[in-house]
GROMACS .gro file of C-alpha atoms in nm:
model
   98
    1MET     CA    1   0.669  -0.354   2.440
    2LYS     CA    2   0.422  -0.640   2.339
    3ARG     CA    3   0.470  -0.996   2.264
    4SER     CA    4   0.278  -1.025   2.062
    5THR     CA    5   0.394  -0.693   1.892
    6LYS     CA    6   0.729  -0.796   1.880
    7ILE     CA    7   0.594  -1.144   1.695
    8GLN     CA    8   0.422  -0.930   1.452
    9LEU     CA    9   0.652  -0.699   1.387
   10ARG     CA   10   0.946  -1.008   1.349
   11ALA     CA   11   0.716  -1.210   1.124
   12GLU     CA   12   0.653  -0.858   0.890
   13SER     CA   13   1.044  -0.847   0.870
   14LEU     CA   14   1.098  -1.196   0.737
   15THR     CA   15   0.822  -1.136   0.498
   16GLU     CA   16   0.990  -0.854   0.399
   17SER     CA   17   1.325  -0.972   0.390
   18ILE     CA   18   1.181  -1.280   0.127
   19HIS     CA   19   1.052  -1.050  -0.102
   20ASP     CA   20   1.355  -0.835  -0.076
   21GLY     CA   21   1.533  -1.179  -0.214
   22ASP     CA   22   1.753  -1.189   0.106
   23PRO     CA   23   1.955  -1.492   0.064
   24GLU     CA   24   1.956  -1.586   0.392
   25GLY     CA   25   1.535  -1.528   0.418
   26VAL     CA   26   1.503  -1.724   0.116
   27ALA     CA   27   1.694  -1.971   0.215
   28GLN     CA   28   1.498  -2.056   0.523
   29PHE     CA   29   1.163  -1.993   0.370
   30ALA     CA   30   1.280  -2.253   0.085
   31ALA     CA   31   1.382  -2.460   0.338
   32TYR     CA   32   1.066  -2.506   0.498
   33LEU     CA   33   0.933  -2.548   0.122
   34GLU     CA   34   1.100  -2.864   0.053
   35GLU     CA   35   1.045  -2.988   0.381
   36VAL     CA   36   0.665  -2.938   0.297
   37GLY     CA   37   0.728  -3.052  -0.076
   38ASP     CA   38   0.546  -2.723  -0.192
   39LEU     CA   39   0.919  -2.512  -0.347
   40ALA     CA   40   0.842  -2.603  -0.701
   41SER     CA   41   0.531  -2.644  -0.645
   42ALA     CA   42   0.468  -2.308  -0.883
   43VAL     CA   43   0.676  -2.283  -1.120
   44ASP     CA   44   0.561  -2.403  -1.417
   45GLU     CA   45   0.841  -2.509  -1.585
   46LEU     CA   46   1.167  -2.611  -1.440
   47THR     CA   47   1.495  -2.639  -1.599
   48ALA     CA   48   1.861  -2.662  -1.491
   49SER     CA   49   1.880  -2.300  -1.472
   50THR     CA   50   1.611  -2.246  -1.255
   51THR     CA   51   1.711  -2.090  -0.903
   52VAL     CA   52   1.554  -2.192  -0.548
   53ALA     CA   53   1.515  -1.789  -0.543
   54GLN     CA   54   1.312  -1.807  -0.874
   55MET     CA   55   1.119  -2.072  -0.745
   56VAL     CA   56   1.027  -1.917  -0.373
   57ASP     CA   57   0.957  -1.598  -0.595
   58ALA     CA   58   0.712  -1.760  -0.797
   59TYR     CA   59   0.536  -1.919  -0.497
   60ILE     CA   60   0.493  -1.657  -0.329
   61GLN     CA   61   0.304  -1.456  -0.626
   62SER     CA   62  -0.034  -1.579  -0.537
   63THR     CA   63  -0.291  -1.486  -0.215
   64ALA     CA   64  -0.219  -1.861  -0.078
   65GLY     CA   65   0.144  -1.801  -0.122
   66GLN     CA   66   0.163  -1.532   0.052
   67SER     CA   67  -0.082  -1.685   0.323
   68VAL     CA   68   0.156  -1.946   0.362
   69LEU     CA   69   0.468  -1.725   0.375
   70TYR     CA   70   0.336  -1.490   0.670
   71ALA     CA   71   0.182  -1.774   0.850
   72TRP     CA   72   0.568  -1.960   0.861
   73ALA     CA   73   0.724  -1.583   0.906
   74LYS     CA   74   0.484  -1.572   1.230
   75ASP     CA   75   0.618  -1.952   1.322
   76VAL     CA   76   1.020  -1.869   1.308
   77ALA     CA   77   0.907  -1.515   1.487
   78GLU     CA   78   0.744  -1.718   1.763
   79ASP     CA   79   1.036  -2.007   1.844
   80GLU     CA   80   1.258  -1.705   1.809
   81GLN     CA   81   1.080  -1.521   2.065
   82LEU     CA   82   1.001  -1.787   2.264
   83GLY     CA   83   1.407  -1.840   2.309
   84ILE     CA   84   1.453  -1.473   2.386
   85GLU     CA   85   1.218  -1.534   2.680
   86GLU     CA   86   1.368  -1.881   2.777
   87ASP     CA   87   1.724  -1.675   2.731
   88GLN     CA   88   1.671  -1.383   2.988
   89ALA     CA   89   1.434  -1.601   3.246
   90GLU     CA   90   1.775  -1.851   3.262
   91MET     CA   91   2.002  -1.540   3.300
   92GLU     CA   92   1.790  -1.400   3.601
   93ALA     CA   93   1.780  -1.731   3.775
   94SER     CA   94   2.231  -1.731   3.741
   95TRP     CA   95   2.176  -1.361   3.850
   96ARG     CA   96   1.945  -1.447   4.157
   97ALA     CA   97   2.071  -1.784   4.257
   98ALA     CA   98   2.422  -1.571   4.257
   0.00000   0.00000   0.00000
């Protein structure tokens, strides 16, 4: 499978997991939103009972939020794929050296 296809499929999987409310995916995206200062930006009124999942859900309701989500998911997928490729290169190098 081509590298670009692997990245696209992984990005779509990440995006879907966040839409489905997967706690791990929501937490990762929320950490990113917190880092860039947008976590609570789409919530009209923060209360003591507002959850991170609610803030993320509110954020991804807009078209702009969807775009940010997909761009983030693509970045994560590219980083993951790069890590896989580096691990494979290291294993191949060690096999050749043995």
